[in-house]
Coordinates of C-alpha atoms and ligand atoms in Angstrom, one line a residue:
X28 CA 58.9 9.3 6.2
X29 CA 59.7 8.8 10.0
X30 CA 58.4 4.7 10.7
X31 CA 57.4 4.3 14.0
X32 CA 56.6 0.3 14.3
X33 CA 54.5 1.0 17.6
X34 CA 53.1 4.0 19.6
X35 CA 55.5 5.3 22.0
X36 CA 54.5 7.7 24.8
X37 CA 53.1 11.1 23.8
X38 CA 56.3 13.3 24.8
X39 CA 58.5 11.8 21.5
X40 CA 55.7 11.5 19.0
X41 CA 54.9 15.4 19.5
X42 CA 58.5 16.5 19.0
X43 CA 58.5 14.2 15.9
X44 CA 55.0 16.0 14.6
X45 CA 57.0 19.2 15.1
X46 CA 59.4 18.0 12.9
X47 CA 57.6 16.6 10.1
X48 CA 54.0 15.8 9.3
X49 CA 55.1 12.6 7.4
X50 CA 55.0 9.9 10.4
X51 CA 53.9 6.4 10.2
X52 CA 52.6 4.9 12.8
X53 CA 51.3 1.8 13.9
X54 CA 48.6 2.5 16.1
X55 CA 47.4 -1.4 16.6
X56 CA 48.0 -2.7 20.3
X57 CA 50.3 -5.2 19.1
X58 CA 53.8 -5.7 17.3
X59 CA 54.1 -5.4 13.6
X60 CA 55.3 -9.0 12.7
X61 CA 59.0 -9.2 10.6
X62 CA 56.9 -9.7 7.2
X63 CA 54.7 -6.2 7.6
X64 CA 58.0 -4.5 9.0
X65 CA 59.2 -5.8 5.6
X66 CA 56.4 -3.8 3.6
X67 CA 55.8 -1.1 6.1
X68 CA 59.9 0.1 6.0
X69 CA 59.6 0.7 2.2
X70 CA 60.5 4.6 2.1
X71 CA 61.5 4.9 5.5
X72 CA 64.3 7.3 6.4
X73 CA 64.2 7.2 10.0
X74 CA 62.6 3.8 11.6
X75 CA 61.7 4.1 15.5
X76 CA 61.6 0.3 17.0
X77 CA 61.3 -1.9 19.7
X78 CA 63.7 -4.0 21.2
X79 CA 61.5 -6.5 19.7
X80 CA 61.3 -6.2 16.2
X81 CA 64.3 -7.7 14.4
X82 CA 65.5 -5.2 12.3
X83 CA 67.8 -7.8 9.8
X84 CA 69.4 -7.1 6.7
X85 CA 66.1 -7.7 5.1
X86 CA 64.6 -5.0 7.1
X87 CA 67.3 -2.7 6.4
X88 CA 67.5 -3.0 2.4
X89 CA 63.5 -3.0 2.0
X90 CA 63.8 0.4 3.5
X91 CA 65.4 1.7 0.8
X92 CA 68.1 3.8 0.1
X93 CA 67.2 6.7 2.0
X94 CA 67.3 5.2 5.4
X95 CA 69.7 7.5 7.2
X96 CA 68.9 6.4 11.2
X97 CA 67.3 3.3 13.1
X98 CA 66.5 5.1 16.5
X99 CA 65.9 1.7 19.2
X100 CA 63.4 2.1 22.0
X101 CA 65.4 0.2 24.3
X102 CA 69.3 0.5 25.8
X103 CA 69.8 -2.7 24.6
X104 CA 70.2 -3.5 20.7
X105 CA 70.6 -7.3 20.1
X106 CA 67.8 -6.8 17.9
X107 CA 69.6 -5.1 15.2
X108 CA 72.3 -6.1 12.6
X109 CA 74.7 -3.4 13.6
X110 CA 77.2 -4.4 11.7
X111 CA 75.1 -4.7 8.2
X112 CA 73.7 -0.8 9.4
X113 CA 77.2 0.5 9.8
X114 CA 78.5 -0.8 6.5
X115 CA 75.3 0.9 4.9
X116 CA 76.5 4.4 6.7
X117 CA 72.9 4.1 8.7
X118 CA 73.1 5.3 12.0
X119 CA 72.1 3.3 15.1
X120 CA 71.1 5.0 18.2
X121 CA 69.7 4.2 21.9
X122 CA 67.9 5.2 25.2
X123 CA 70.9 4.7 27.7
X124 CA 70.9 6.3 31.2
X125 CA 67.4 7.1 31.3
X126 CA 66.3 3.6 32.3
X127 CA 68.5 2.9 34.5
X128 CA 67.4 3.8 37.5
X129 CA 63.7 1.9 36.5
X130 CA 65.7 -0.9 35.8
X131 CA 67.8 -1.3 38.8
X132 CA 64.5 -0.5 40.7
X133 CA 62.8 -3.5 38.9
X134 CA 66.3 -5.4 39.2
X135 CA 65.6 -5.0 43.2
X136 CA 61.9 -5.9 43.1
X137 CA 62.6 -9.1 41.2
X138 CA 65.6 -9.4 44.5
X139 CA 62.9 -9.1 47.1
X140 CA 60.1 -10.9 45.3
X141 CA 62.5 -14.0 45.2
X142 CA 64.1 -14.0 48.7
X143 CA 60.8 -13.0 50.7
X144 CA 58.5 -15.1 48.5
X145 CA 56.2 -11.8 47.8
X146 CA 54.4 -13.7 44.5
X147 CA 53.6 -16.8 46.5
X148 CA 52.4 -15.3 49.9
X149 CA 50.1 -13.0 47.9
X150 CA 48.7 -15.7 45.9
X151 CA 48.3 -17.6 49.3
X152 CA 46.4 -14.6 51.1
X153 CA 44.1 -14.9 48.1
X154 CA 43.4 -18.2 48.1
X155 CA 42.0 -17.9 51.6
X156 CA 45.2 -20.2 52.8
X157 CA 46.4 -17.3 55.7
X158 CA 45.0 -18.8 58.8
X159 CA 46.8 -16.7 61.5
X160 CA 50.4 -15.8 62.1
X161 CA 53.5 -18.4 62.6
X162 CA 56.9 -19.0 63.1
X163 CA 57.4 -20.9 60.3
X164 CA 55.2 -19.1 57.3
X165 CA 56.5 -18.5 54.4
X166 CA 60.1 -18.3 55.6
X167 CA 62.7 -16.1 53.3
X168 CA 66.0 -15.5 53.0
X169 CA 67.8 -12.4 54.5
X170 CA 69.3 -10.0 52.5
X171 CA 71.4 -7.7 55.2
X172 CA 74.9 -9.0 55.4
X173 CA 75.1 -11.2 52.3
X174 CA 76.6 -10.8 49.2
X175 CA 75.4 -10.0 45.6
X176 CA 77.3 -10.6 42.5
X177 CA 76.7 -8.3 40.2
X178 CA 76.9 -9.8 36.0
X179 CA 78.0 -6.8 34.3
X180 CA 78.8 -3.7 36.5
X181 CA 78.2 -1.4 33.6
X182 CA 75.2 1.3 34.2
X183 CA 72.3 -0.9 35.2
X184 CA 74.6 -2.9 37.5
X185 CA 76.2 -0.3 39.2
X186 CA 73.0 1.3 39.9
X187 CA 71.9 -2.1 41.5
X188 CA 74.9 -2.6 43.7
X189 CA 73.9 1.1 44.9
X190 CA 70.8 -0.1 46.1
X191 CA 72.8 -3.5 47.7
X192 CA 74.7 -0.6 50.2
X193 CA 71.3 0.1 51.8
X194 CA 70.4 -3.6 52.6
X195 CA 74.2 -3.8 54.0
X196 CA 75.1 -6.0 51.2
X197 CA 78.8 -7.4 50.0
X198 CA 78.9 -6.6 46.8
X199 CA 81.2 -8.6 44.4
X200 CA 81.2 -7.9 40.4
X201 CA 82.4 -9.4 37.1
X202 CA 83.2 -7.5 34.2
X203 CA 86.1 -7.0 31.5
X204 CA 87.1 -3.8 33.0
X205 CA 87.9 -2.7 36.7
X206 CA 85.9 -0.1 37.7
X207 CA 87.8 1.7 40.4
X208 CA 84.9 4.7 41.4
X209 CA 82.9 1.8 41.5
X210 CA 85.2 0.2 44.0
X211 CA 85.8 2.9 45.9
X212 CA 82.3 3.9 45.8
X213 CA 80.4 0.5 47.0
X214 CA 83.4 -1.4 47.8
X215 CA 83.0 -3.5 45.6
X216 CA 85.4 -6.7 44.9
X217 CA 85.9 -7.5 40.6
X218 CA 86.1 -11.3 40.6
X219 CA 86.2 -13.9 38.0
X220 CA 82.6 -15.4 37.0
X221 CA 83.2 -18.6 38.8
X222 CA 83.9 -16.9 42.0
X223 CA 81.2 -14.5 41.9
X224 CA 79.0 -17.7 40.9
X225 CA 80.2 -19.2 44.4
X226 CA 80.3 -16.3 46.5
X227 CA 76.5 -14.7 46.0
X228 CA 73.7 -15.2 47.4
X229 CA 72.0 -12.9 44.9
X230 CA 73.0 -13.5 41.2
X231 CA 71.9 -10.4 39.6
X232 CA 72.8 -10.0 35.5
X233 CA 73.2 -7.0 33.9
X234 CA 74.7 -8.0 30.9
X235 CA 74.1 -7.2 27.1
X236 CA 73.4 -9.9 24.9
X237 CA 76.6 -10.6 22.2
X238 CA 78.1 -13.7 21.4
X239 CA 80.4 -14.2 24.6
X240 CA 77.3 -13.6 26.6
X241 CA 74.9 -16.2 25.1
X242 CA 74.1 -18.8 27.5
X243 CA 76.8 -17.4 29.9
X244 CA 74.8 -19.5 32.5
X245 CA 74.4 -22.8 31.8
X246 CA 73.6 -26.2 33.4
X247 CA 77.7 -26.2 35.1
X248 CA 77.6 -22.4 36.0
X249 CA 74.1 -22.9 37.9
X250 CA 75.9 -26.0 39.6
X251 CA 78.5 -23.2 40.6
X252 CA 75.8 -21.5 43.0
X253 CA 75.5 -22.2 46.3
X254 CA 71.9 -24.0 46.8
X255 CA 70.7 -21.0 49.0
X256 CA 71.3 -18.3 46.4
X257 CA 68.9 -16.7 43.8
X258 CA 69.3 -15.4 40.1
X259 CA 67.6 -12.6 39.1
X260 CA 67.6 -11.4 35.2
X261 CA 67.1 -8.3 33.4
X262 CA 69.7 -8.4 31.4
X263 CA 68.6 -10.4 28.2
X264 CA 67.5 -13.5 28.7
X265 CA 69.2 -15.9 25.9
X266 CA 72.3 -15.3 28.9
X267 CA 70.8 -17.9 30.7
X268 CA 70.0 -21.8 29.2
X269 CA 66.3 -21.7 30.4
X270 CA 66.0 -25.0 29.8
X271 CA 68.8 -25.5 32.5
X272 CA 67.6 -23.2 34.6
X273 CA 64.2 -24.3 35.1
X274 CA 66.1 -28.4 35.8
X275 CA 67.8 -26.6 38.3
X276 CA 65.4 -25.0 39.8
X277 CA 63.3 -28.1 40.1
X278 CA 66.4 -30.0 41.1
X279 CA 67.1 -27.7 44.0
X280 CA 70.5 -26.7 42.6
X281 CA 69.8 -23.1 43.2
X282 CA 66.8 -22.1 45.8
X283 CA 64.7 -19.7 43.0
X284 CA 64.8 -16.9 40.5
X285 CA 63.6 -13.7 39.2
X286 CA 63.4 -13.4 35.5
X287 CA 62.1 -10.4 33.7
X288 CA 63.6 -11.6 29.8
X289 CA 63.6 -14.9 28.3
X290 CA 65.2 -16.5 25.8
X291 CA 62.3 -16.5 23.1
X292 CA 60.2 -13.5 24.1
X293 CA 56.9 -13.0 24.2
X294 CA 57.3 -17.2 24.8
X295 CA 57.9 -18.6 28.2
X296 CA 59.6 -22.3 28.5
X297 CA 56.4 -24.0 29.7
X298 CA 58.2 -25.9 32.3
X299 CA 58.9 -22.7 34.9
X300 CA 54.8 -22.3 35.1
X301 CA 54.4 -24.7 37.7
X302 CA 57.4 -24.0 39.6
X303 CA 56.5 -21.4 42.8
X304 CA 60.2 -20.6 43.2
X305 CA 60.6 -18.7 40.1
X306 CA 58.8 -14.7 39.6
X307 CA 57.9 -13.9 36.1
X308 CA 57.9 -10.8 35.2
X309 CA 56.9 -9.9 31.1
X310 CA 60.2 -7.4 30.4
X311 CA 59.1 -4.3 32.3
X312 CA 62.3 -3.3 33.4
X313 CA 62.5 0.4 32.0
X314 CA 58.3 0.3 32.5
X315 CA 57.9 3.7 34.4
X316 CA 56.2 6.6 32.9
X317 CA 58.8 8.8 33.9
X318 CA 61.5 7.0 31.8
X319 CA 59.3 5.5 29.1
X320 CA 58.1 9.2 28.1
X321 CA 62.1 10.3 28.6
X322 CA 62.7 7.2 26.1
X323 CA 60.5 8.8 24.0
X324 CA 62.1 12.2 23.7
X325 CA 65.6 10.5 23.5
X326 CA 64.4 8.9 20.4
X327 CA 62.6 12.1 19.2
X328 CA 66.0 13.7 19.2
X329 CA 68.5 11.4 17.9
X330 CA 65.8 11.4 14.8
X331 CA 65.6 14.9 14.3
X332 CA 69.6 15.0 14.6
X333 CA 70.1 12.8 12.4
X334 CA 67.3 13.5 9.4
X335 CA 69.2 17.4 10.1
X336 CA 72.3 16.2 8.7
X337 CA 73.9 16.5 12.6
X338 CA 75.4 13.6 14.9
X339 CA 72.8 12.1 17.4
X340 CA 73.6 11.6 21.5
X341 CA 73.1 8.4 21.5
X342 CA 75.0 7.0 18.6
X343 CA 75.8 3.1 19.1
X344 CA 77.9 2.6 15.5
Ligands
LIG5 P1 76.1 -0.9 29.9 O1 76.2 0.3 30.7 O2 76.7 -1.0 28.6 O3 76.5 -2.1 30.8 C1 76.8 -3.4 30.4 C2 78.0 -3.9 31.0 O4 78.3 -5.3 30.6 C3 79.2 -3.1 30.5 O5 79.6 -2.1 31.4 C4 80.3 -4.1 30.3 O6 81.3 -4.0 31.3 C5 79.7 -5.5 30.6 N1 80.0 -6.5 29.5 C6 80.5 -7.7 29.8 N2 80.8 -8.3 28.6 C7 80.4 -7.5 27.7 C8 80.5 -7.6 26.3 N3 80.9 -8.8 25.7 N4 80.1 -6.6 25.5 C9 79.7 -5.5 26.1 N5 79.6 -5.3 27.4 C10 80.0 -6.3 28.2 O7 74.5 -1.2 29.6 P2 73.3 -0.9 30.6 O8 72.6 0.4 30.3 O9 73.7 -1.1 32.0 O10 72.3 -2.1 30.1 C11 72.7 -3.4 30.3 C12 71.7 -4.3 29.6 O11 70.6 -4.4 30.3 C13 71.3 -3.9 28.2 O12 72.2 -4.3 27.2 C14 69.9 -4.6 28.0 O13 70.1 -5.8 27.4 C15 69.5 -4.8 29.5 N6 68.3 -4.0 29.8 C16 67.2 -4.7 30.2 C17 66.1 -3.9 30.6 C18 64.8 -4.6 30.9 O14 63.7 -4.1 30.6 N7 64.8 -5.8 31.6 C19 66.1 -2.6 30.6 C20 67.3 -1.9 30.2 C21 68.4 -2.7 29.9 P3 82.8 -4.3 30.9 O15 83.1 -3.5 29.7 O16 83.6 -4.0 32.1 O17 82.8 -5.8 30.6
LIG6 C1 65.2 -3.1 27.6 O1 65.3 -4.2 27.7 C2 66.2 -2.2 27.0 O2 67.2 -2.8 26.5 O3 66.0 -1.0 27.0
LIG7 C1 55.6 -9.0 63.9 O1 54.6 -8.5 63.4 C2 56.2 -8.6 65.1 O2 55.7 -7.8 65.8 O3 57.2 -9.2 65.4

C-alpha cells in the first residue's frame, strides 16, 4: 500500500494508479494530524508526504516493516528523521530542481514586494486612500546598483542571484563551498556571514534547515544589517529568531521583510500582523502548476523505482 498523506496534483497520482491499485489517499482539504499519520502508516510501503507532516521515529516504526521509501513533496526534508530512516535501510527521496525556478521567482516577488511597498500601496488603493499622484507616495527603495547577499548559493540561491544580473545588482554570497561557475557566471563575491550581513541591501536566504542553520539570524546578526536593507525568507523559517525579527522590525533595526516560512508553520508570531513593513506570504514558494504537477511525477517515480527493487533519482540517504 502506497500512503499518500494529501492529494497531490493529478500528473503523479495517475502514474502511481498505473502502478498499483492499492493507494491511500487522503482526500480531506486539510493535513492529516501526527496521531492519524500514526494509524493511517500501518502497512505502508511507500509514504508520499508533505514538508509538513513530521515523519518521526514513531511514524516510521508504526509503518511497519515493509516500508521501503518515504518519497517528500518538497526539496527540503527537515521534516524527516533521516538518520532513524537510513539505519532502518528506508529510502528518503526529494523534488530538487524542479522548484527552483518557482522559488527564485517567488524569492524575487517577496524582493520587490518589500522594497516598492506592493502589499501596502494595494491595500491603500482599496481603502480609497489614493488621492492623486505625488512626489512623496509611497516611496521605495531602488534595487539597480545595490547589492544582494545571497544565504546559501546552492540551487535556489543561485537561481536568485541570476535574476539579481537583470536589476544590475552586486551580488555577494555565503556558503561552505566556493562556487567558481557561479563566480564567473554572476560575479559573484563568497564572503563571510557577517560581511554579507553588512554589505546587502537585500538579505535573501536560501538555506536548508540543519542544526548550524537554526536561528542563523538572530537579534545580533539583524543588528549586523544596515537599517536600509530588507530580508527576504524562503528558506525555512526556524533560520531566523522571529521573535527578534519582528523587535527589529519595529525597532527600525532593519527597514522590512519578506517571509514566505515561519518558525511554527501554519502559526504566525502574532506580533508581525500589525507591522506594514513586513509581506506574508503562507509557504508558496514552489506553488506553480507547472512545478507542483512536475513535483508530482518526481515523486511518482522515485516510488515506482523504489517499490521495483531499483535506486530512485532523487535519493537524499
Ligand atoms: P540546495 O541546492 O541544497 O542549496 C542549499 C545550499 O545551502 C547548499 O548549496 C549549501 O551550500 C548551503 N548550505 C549552507 N550550510 C549548509 C548546511 N549546513 N547543510 C547543507 N547545506 C548548507 O537546496 P535548494 O534546492 O536550493 O533548496 C534550499 C532550501 O530552500 C531547501 O532546503 C528548502 O528548505 C527551501 N525551499 C523553500 C521553498 C518554499 O516554498 N519557500 C521551496 C523550495 C525550497 P554549501 O554547501 O556551499 O554550504
Ligand atoms: C518547500 O518548502 C520545499 O522544500 O520544497
Ligand atoms: C510617471 O508616471 C511619470 O510619467 O514619470
Amino acid at each position: 500500500m502506497i500512503l499518500i498523506t494529501r492529494k497531490i496534483l493529478p500528473a503523479g497520482l495517475d502514474l502511481l494508479r498505473s502502478f498499483t491499485s492499492e493507494l491511500v489517499i487522503n482526500e480531506e482539504d486539510r493535513n492529516l494530524t501526527h496521531e492519524e499519520l500514526l494509524t493511517r502508516v500501518k502497512g505502508a510501503s511507500a509514504i508520499v508526504c508533505l514538508l509538513s507532516d513530521i515523519i518521526d521515529e514513531a511514524v516510521i516504526d508504526a509503518a511497519g516493516p515493509q516500508l521501503k521509501i518515504i518519497a517528500n513533496y518538497a526539496v527540503g526534508f527537515n521534516n524527516i528523521d533521516i538518520d532513524y530512516a537510513t539505519r532502518r535501510g528506508i529510502r528518503v527521496t526529494n523534488t530538487p530542481d524542479v522548484l527552483t525556478h518557482a522559488t527564485a521567482d517567488l524569492a524575487w516577488a517577496l524582493i520587490m514586494a518589500v522594497s516598492r511597498r506592493i502589499v501596502e500601496a494595494d491595500q491603500y488603493c482599496r481603502q480609497g486612500k489614493f488621492k492623486g499622484w505625488a512626489p512623496d507616495l509611497m516611496l521605495g527603495m531602488e534595487l539597480t546598483g545595490k547589492t544582494i547577499g545571497i544565504l546559501g548559493a546552492g540551487r535556489i540561491g543561485q537561481a536568485t542571484a541570476r535574476r539579481a544580473k537583470a536589476f544590475d545588482m552586486k551580488v555577494i554570497y555565503s556558503s561552505r563551498y566556493d562556487k567558481f561557475a557561479f563566480e564567473v557566471e554572476t560575479k559573484a563575491k563568497r564572503v563571510g556571514l557577517e560581511e554579507l550581513l553588512k554589505e546587502s541591501d537585500i538579505v535573501s536566504i536560501h538555506l536548508p534547515l540543519v542544526e548550524e542553520t537554526f536561528h542563523l539570524l538572530d537579534t545580533h546578526e539583524l543588528e549586523l544589517m544596515k537599517s536600509s536593507a530588507f530580508l527576504v525568507n524562503t528558506g525555512r523559517g526556524p533560520i531566523v529568531n522571529e521573535q527578534a525579527l519582528a523587535e527589529a522590525l519595529k525597532k527600525g533595526t532593519i527597514a522590512g521583510a519578506g517571509l514566505d516560512v515561519y518558525e511554527d508553520e501554519p502559526k504566525i508570531y502574532s506580533e508581525l500582523y500589525p507591522l506594514k513593513n513586513v509581506v506574508l506570504l503562507p509557504h508558496i514558494g514552489s506553488a506553480t502548476t507547472e512545478t507542483r504537477s512536475r513535483m508530482s511525477v518526481m515523486v511518482a517515480e522515485n516510488i515506482i523505482a523504489a517499490l521495483k527493487g531499483e535506486k530512485p533519482k532523487n535519493l537524499v540517504n
